[in-house]
mmCIF file of C-alpha atoms in Angstrom:
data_model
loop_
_atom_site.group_PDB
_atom_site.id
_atom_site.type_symbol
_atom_site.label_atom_id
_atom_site.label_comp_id
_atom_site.label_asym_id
_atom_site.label_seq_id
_atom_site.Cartn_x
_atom_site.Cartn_y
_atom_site.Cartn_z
ATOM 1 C CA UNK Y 25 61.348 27.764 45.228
ATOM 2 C CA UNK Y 26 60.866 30.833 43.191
ATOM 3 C CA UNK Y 27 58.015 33.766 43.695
ATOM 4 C CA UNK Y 28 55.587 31.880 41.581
ATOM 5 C CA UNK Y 29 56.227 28.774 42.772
ATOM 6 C CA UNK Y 30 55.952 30.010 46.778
ATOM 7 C CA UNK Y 31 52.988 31.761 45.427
ATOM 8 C CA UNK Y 32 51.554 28.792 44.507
ATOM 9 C CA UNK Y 33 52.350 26.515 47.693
ATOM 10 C CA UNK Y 34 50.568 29.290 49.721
ATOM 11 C CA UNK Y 35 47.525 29.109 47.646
ATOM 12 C CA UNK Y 36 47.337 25.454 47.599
ATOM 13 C CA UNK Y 37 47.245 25.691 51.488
ATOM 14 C CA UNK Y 38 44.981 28.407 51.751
ATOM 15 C CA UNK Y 39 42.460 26.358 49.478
ATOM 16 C CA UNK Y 40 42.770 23.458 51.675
ATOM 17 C CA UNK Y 41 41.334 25.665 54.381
ATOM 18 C CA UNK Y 42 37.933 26.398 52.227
ATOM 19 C CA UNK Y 43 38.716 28.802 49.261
ATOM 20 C CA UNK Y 44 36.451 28.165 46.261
ATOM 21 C CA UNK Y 45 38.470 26.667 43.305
ATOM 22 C CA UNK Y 46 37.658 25.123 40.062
ATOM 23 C CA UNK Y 47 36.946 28.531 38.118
ATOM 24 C CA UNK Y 48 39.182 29.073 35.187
ATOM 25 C CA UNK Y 49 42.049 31.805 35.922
ATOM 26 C CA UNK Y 50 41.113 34.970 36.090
ATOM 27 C CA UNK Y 51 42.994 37.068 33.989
ATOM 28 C CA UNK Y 52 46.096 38.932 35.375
ATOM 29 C CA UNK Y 53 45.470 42.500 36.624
ATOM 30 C CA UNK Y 54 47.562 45.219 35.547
ATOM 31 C CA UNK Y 55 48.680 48.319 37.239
ATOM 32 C CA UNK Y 56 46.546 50.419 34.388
ATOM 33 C CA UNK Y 57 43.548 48.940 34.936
ATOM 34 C CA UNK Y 58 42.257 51.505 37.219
ATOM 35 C CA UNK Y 59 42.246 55.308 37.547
ATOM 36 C CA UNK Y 60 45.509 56.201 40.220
ATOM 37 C CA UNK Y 61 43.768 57.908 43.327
ATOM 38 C CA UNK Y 62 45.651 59.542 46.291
ATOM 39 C CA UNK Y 63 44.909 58.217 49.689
ATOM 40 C CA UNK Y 64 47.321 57.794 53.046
ATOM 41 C CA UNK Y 65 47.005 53.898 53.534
ATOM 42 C CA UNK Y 66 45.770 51.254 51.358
ATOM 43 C CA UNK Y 67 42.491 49.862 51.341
ATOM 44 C CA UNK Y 68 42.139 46.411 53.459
ATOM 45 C CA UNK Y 69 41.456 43.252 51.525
ATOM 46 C CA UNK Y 70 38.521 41.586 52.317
ATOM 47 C CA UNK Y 71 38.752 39.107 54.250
ATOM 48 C CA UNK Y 72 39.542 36.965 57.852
ATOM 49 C CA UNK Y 73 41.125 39.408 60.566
ATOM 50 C CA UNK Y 74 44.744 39.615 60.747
ATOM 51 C CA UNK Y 75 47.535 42.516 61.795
ATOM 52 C CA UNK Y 76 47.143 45.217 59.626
ATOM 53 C CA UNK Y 77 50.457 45.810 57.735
ATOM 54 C CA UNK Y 78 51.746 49.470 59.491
ATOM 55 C CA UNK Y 79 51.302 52.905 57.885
ATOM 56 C CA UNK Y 80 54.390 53.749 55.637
ATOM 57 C CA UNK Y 81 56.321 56.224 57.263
ATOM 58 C CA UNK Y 82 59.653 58.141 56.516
ATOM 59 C CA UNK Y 83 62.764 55.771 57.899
ATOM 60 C CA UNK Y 84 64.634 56.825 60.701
ATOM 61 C CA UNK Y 85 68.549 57.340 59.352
ATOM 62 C CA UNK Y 86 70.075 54.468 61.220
ATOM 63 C CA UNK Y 87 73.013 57.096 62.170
ATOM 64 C CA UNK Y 88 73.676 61.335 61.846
ATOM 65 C CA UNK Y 89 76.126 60.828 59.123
ATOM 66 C CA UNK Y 90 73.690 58.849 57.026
ATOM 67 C CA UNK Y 91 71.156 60.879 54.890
ATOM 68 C CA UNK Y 92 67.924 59.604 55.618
ATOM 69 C CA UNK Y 93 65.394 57.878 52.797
ATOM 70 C CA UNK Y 94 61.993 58.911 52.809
ATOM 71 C CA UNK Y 95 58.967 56.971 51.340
ATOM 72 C CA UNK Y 96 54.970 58.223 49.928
ATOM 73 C CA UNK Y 97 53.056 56.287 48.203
ATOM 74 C CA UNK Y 98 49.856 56.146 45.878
ATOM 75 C CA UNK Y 99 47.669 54.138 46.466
ATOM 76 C CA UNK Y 100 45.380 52.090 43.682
ATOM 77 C CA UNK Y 101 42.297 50.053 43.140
ATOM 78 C CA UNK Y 102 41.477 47.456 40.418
ATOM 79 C CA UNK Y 103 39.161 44.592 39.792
ATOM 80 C CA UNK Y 104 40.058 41.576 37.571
ATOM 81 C CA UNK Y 105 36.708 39.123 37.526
ATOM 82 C CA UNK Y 106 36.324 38.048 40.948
ATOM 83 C CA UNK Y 107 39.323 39.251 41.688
ATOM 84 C CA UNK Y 108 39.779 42.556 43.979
ATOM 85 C CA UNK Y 109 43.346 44.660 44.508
ATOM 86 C CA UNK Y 110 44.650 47.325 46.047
ATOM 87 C CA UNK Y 111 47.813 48.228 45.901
ATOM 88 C CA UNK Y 112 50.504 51.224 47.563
ATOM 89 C CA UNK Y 113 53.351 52.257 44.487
ATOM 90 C CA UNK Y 114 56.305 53.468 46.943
ATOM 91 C CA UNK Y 115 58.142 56.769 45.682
ATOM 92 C CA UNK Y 116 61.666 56.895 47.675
ATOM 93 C CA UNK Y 117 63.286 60.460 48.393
ATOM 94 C CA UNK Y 118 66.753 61.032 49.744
ATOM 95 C CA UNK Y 119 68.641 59.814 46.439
ATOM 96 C CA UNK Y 120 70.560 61.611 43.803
ATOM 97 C CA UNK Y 121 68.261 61.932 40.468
ATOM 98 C CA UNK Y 122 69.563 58.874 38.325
ATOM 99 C CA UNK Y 123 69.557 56.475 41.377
ATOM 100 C CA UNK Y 124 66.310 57.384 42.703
ATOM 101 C CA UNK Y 125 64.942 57.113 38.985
ATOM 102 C CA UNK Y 126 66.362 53.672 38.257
ATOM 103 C CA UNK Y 127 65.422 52.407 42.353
ATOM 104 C CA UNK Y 128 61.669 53.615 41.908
ATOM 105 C CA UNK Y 129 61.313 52.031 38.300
ATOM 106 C CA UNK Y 130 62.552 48.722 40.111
ATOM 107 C CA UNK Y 131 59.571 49.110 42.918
ATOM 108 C CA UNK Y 132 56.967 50.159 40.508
ATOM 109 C CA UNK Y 133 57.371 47.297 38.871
ATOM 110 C CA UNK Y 134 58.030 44.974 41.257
ATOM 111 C CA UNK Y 135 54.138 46.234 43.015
ATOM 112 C CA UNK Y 136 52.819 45.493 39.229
ATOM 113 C CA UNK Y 137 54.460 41.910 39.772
ATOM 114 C CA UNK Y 138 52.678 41.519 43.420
ATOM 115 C CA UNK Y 139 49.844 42.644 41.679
ATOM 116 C CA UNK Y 140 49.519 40.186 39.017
ATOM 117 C CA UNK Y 141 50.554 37.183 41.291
ATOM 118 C CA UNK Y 142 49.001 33.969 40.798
ATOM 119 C CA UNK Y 143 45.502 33.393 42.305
ATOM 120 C CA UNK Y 144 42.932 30.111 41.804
ATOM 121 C CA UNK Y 145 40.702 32.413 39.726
ATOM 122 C CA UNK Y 146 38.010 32.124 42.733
ATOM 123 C CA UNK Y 147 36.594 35.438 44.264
ATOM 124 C CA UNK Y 148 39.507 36.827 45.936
ATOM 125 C CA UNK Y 149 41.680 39.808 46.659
ATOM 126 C CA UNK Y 150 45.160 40.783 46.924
ATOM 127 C CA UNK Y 151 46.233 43.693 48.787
ATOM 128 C CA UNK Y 152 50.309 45.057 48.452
ATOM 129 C CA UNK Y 153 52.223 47.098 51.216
ATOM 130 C CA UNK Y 154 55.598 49.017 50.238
ATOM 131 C CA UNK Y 155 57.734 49.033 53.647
ATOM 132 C CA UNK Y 156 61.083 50.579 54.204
ATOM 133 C CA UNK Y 157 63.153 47.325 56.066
ATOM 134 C CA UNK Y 158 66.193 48.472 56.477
ATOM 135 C CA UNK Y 159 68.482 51.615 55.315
ATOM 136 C CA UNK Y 160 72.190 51.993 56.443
ATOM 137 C CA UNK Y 161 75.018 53.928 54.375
ATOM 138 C CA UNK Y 162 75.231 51.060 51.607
ATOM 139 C CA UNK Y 163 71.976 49.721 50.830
ATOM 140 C CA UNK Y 164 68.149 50.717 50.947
ATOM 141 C CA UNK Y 165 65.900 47.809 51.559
ATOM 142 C CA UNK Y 166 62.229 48.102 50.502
ATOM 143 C CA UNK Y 167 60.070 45.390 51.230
ATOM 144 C CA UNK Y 168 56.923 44.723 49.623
ATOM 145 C CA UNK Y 169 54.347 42.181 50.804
ATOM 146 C CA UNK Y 170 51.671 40.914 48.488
ATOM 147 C CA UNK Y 171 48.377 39.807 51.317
ATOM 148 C CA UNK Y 172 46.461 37.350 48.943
ATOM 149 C CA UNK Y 173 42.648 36.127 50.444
ATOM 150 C CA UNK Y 174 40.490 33.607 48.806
ATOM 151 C CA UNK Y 175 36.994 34.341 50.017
ATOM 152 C CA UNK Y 176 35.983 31.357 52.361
ATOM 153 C CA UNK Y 177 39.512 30.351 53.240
ATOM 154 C CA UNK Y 178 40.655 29.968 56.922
ATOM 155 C CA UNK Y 179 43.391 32.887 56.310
ATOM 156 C CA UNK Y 180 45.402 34.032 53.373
ATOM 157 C CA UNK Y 181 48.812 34.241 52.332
ATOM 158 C CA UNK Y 182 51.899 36.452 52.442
ATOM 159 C CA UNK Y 183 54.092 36.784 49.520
ATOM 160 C CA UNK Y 184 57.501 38.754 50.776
ATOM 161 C CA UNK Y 185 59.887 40.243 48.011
ATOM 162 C CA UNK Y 186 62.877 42.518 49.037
ATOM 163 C CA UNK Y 187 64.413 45.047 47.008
ATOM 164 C CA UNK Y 188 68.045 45.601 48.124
ATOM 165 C CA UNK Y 189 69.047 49.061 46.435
ATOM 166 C CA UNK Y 190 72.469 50.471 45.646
ATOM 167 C CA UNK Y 191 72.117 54.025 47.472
ATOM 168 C CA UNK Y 192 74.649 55.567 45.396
ATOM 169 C CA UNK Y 193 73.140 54.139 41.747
ATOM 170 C CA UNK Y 194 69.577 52.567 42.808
ATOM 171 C CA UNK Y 195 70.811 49.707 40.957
ATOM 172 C CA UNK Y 196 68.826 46.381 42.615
ATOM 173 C CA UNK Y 197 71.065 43.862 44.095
ATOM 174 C CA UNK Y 198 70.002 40.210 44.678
ATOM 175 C CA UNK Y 199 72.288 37.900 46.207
ATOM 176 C CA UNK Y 200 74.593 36.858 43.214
ATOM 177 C CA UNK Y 201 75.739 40.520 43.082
ATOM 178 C CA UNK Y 202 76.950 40.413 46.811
ATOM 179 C CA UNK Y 203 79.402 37.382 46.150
ATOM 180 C CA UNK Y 204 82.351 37.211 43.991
ATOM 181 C CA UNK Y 205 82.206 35.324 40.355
ATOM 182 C CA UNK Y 206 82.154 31.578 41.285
ATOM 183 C CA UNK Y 207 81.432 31.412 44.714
ATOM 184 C CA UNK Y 208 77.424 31.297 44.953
ATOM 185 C CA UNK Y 209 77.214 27.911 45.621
ATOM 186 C CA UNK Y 210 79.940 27.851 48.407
ATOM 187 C CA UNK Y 211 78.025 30.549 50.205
ATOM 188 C CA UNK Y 212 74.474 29.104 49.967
ATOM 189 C CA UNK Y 213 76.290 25.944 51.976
ATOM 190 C CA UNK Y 214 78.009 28.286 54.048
ATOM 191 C CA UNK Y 215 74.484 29.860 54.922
ATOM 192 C CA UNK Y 216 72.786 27.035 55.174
ATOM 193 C CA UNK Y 217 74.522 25.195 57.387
ATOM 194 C CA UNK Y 218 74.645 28.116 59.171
ATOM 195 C CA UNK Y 219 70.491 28.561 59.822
ATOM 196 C CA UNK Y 220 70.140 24.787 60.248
ATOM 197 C CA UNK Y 221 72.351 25.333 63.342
ATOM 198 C CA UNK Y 222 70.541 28.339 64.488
ATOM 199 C CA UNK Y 223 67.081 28.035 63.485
ATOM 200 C CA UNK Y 224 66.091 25.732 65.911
ATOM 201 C CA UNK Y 225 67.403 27.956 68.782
ATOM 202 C CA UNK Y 226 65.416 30.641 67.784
ATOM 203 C CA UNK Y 227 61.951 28.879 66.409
ATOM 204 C CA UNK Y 228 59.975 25.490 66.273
ATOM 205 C CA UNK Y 229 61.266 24.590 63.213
ATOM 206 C CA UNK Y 230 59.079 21.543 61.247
ATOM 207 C CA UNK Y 231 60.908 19.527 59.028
ATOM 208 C CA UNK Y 232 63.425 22.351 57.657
ATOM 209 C CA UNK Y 233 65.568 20.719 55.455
ATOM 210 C CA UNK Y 234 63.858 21.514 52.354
ATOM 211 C CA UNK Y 235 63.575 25.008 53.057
ATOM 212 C CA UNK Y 236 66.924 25.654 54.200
ATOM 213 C CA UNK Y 237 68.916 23.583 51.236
ATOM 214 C CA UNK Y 238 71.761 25.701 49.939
ATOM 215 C CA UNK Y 239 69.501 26.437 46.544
ATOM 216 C CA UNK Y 240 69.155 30.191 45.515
ATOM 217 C CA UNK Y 241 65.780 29.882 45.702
ATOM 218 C CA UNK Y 242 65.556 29.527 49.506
ATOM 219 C CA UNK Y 243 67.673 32.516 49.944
ATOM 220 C CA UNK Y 244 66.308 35.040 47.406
ATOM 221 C CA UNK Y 245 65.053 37.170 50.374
ATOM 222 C CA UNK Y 246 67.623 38.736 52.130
ATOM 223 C CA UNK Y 247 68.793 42.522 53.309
ATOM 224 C CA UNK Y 248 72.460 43.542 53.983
ATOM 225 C CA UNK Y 249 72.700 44.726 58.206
ATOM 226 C CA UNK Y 250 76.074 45.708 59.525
ATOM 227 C CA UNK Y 251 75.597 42.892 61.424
ATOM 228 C CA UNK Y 252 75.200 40.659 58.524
ATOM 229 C CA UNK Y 253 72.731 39.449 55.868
ATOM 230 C CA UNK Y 254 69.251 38.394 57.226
ATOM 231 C CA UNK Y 255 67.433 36.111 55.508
ATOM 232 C CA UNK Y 256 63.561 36.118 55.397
ATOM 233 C CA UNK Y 257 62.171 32.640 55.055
ATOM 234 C CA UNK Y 258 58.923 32.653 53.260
ATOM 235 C CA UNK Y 259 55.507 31.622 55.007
ATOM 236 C CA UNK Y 260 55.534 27.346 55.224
ATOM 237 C CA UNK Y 261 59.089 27.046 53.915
ATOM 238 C CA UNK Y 262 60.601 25.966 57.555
ATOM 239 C CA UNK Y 263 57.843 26.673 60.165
ATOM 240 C CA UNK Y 264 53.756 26.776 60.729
ATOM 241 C CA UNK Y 265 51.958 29.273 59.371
ATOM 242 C CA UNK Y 266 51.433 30.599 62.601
ATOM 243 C CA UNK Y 267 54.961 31.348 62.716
ATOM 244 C CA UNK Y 268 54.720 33.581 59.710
ATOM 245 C CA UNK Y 269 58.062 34.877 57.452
ATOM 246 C CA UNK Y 270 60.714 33.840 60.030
ATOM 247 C CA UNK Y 271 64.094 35.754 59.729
ATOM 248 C CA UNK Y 272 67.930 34.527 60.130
ATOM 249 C CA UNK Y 273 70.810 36.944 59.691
ATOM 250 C CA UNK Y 274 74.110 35.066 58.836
ATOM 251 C CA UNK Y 275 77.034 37.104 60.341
ATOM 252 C CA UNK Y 276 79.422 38.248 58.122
ATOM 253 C CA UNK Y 277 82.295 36.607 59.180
ATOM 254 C CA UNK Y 278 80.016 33.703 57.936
ATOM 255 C CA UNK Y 279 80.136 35.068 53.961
ATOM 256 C CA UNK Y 280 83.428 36.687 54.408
ATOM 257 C CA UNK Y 281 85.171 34.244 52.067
ATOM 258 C CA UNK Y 282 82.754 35.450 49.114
ATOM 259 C CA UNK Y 283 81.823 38.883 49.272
ATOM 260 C CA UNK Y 284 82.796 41.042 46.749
ATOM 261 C CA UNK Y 285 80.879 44.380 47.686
ATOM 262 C CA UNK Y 286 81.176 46.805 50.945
ATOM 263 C CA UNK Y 287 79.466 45.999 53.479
ATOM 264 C CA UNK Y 288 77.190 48.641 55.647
ATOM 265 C CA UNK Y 289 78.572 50.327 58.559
ATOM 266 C CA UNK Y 290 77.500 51.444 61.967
ATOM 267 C CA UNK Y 291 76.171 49.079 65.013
ATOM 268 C CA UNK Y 292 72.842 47.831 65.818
ATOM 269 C CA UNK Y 293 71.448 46.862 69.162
ATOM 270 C CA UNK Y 294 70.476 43.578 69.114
ATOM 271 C CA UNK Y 295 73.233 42.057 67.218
ATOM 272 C CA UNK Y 296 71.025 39.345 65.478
ATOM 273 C CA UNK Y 297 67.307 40.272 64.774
ATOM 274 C CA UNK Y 298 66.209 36.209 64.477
ATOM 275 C CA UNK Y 299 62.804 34.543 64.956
ATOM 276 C CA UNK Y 300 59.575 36.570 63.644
ATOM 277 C CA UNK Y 301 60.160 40.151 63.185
ATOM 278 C CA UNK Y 302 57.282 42.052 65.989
ATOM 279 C CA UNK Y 303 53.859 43.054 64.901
ATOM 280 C CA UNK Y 304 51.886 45.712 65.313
ATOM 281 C CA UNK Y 305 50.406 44.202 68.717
ATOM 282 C CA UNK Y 306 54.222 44.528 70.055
ATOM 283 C CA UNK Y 307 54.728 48.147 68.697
ATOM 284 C CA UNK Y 308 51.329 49.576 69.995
ATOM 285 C CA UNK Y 309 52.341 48.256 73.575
ATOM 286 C CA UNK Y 310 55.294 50.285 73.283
ATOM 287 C CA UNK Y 311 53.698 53.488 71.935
ATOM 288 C CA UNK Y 312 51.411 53.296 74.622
ATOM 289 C CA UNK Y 313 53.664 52.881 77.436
ATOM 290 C CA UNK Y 314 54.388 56.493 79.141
ATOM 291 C CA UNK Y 315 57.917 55.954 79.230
ATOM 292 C CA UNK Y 316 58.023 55.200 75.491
ATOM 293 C CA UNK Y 317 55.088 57.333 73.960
ATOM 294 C CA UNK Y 318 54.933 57.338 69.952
ATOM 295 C CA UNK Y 319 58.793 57.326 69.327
ATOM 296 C CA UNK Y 320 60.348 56.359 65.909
ATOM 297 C CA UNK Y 321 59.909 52.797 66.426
ATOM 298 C CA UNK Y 322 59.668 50.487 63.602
ATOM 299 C CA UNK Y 323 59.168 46.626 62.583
ATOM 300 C CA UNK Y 324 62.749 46.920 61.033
ATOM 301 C CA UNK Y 325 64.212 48.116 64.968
ATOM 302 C CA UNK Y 326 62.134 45.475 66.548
ATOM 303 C CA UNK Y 327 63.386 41.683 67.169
ATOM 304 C CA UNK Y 328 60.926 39.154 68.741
ATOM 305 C CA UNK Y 329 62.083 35.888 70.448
ATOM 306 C CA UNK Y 330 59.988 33.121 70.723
ATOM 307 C CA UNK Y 331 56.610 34.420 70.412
ATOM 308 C CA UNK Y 332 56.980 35.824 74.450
ATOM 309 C CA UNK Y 333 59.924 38.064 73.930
ATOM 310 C CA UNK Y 334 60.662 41.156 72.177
ATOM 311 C CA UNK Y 335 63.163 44.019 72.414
ATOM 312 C CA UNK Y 336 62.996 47.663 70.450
ATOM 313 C CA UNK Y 337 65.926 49.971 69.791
ATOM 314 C CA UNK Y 338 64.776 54.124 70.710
ATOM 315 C CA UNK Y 339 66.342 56.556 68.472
ATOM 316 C CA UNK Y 340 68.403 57.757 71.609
ATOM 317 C CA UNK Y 341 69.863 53.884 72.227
ATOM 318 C CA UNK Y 342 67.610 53.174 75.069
ATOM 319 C CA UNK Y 343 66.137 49.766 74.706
ATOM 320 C CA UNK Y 344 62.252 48.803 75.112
ATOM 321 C CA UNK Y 345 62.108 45.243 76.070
ATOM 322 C CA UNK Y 346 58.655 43.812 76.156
ATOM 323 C CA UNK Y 347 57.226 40.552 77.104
ATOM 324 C CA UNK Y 348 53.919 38.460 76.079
ATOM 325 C CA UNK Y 349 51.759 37.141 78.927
ATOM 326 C CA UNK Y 350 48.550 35.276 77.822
ATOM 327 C CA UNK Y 351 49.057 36.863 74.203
ATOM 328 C CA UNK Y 352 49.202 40.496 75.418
ATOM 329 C CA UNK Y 353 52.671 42.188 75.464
ATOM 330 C CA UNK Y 354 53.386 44.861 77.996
ATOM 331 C CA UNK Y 355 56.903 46.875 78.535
ATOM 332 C CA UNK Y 356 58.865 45.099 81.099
ATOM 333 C CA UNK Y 357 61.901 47.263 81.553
ATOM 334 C CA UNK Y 358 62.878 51.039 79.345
ATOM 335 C CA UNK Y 359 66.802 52.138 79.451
ATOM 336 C CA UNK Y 360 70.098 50.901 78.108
ATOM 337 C CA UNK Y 361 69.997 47.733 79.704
ATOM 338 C CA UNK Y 362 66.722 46.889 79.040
ATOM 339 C CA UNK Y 363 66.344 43.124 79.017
ATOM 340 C CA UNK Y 364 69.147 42.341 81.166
ATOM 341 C CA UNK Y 365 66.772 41.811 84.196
ATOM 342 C CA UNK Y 366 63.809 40.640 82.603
ATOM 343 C CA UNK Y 367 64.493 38.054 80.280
ATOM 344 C CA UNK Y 368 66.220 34.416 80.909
ATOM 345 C CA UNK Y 369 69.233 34.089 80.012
ATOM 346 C CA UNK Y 370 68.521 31.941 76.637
ATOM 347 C CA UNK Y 371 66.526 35.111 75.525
ATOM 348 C CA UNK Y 372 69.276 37.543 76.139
ATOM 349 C CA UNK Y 373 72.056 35.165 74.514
ATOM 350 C CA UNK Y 374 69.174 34.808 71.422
ATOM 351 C CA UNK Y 375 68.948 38.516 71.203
ATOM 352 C CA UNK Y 376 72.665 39.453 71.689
ATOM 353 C CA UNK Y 377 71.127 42.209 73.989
ATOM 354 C CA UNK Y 378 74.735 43.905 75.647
ATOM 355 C CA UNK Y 379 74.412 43.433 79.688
ATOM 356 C CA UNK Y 380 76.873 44.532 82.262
#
């Protein structure tokens, strides 16, 4: 299913959970509707309590020979009827001129999309967060999450988009311009018989096979790794909502047969970043552990297992690895081999964490 058409799955279930409907559509916002004001982090939507998206910072450059990407924002405000946004426009620094041009064209309007996406026309609100996801010596991936709210439902909706950018052009790649001419439907069998197998290791999957059918659709989300290409599945499409946006990264090896672009260099630590990517609960229990502190930790270095499990990568290579015990996550172990000790032996094998 497309962006619309996820869009409009998540709204049916939200409305199902209370939100007013039978109003007429409201008419679609536009970027221009309101004055631009300056301020550090966007203004919450209204609505149920939820993890706050995190405060865009610069990225960390995933190695020294990499020049690092940089993100501000500006955020704005705008009312549409009964219907309330705020939304963060990303600026990226760290390209040449012409790429950084065309890439910050492509995430203006790609906000002005999350902006405008579909709502029941009820008194609602959408809110948008820019995120650097991932940034390696290829590829800059921005992610940009679209919070939707209908007042009176149970809890909103997540709309995910990424936006995979050429660093040397800031040309935005989907998947059809990884593979070669004529291969796109090979690899979207390749890949999904691939998360079929693994999903169910990783996640209580519920009745996946509609979400992970080799369609184009299902895989629109994705971000290159050196590791491979992880695949963000969108809220519903193969697990609860509690669950959230679960990810799968298909190793290379995988896609090998159909690639026609370079890959990104370097080595991360884990190997596969599978399951739900950590929130902010998981980070703030690192920050506030004294042999952590407030390091350059970020959802994009953080992979959770399980709901219980959850490792972090340091700048220096140390490893964090954190556990949940009646919903509150602590630091179980700090060093290289973080993890080894601590978690069973599923967890480690899940997480590809390197022991002995």
């Amino acid at each position: 299913m497309g962006m619309r058409g996820v869009v409009a799955v998540l709204v049916a279930a939200v409305a199902l959970s209370g939100c007013e409907s039978g109003a007429p559509p409201a008419a679609a916002p536009t970027a221009s509707s309101a004055a631009p004001t300056v301020t550090p982090t966007p203004t919450p939507a209204v609505g149920p309590t939820r993890t706050p998206a995190p405060t865009v910072t610069p990225s960390a450059s995933p190695s020294p020979s990499v020049a690092p990407v940089t993100m501000t924002t500006r955020t704005r405000n705008g009312r549409d009827g009964r219907h309330r946004w705020t939304a963060a426009y990303p600026t990226l620094h760290g390209l040449g001129a012409t790429a950084a041009r065309r890439a910050n064209a492509a995430l203006t309007a790609g906000v002005d999309a999350a902006v405008r996406s579909d709502y029941d026309g009820g008194p609602s609100s959408t809110e948008v967060t820019p995120e650097v996801w991932a940034v390696d010596d290829v590829y800059v991936t921005v992610r940009v999450s679209a919070y939707f709210y209908a007042e009176g439902a149970a809890h909103g909706a997540t709309l995910i988009t990424h936006y995979v950018l050429d660093r040397a052009t800031g040309r935005r790649l989907t998947l059809p311009d990884l593979l070669k001419p004529g291969t796109r439907d090979a690899a979207l069998r390749a890949m999904s018989a691939f998360t079929r197998r693994r999903l169910p290791e990783v996640i209580e999957v519920h009745d996946a096979d509609d979400g992970t059918a080799p369609t184009l659709a299902n895989y629109e989300t994705v971000t290159p790794l050196p590791e491979g290409l992880e695949v963000t599945f969108a809220e519903y499409q193969v697990a609860s909502y509690a669950q959230g946006s679960p990810t799968m990264t298909v190793p290379w090896r995988v896609l090998q047969p159909y690639l026609a672009v370079r890959l990104p260099s370097g080595d991360r630590d884990p190997a596969y970043r599978d399951g739900a990517r950590a929130g902010k609960a998981v980070l703030d229990a690192a920050a506030d552990d004294p042999r952590v502190g407030r390091v350059a930790l970020s959802r994009a270095q953080v992979a959770q297992y399980d709901g219980q499990w959850a490792v972090a990568t340091m700048p220096g290579g140390d490893r964090v690895a954190l556990r949940s015990t009646n919903g509150r996550w602590s630091v179980a172990e700090v060093g290289p081999a973080a993890g080894c000790t601590a978690f069973p032996e599923r967890v480690r094998r899940s997480l590809a964490l390197r022991c002995g």
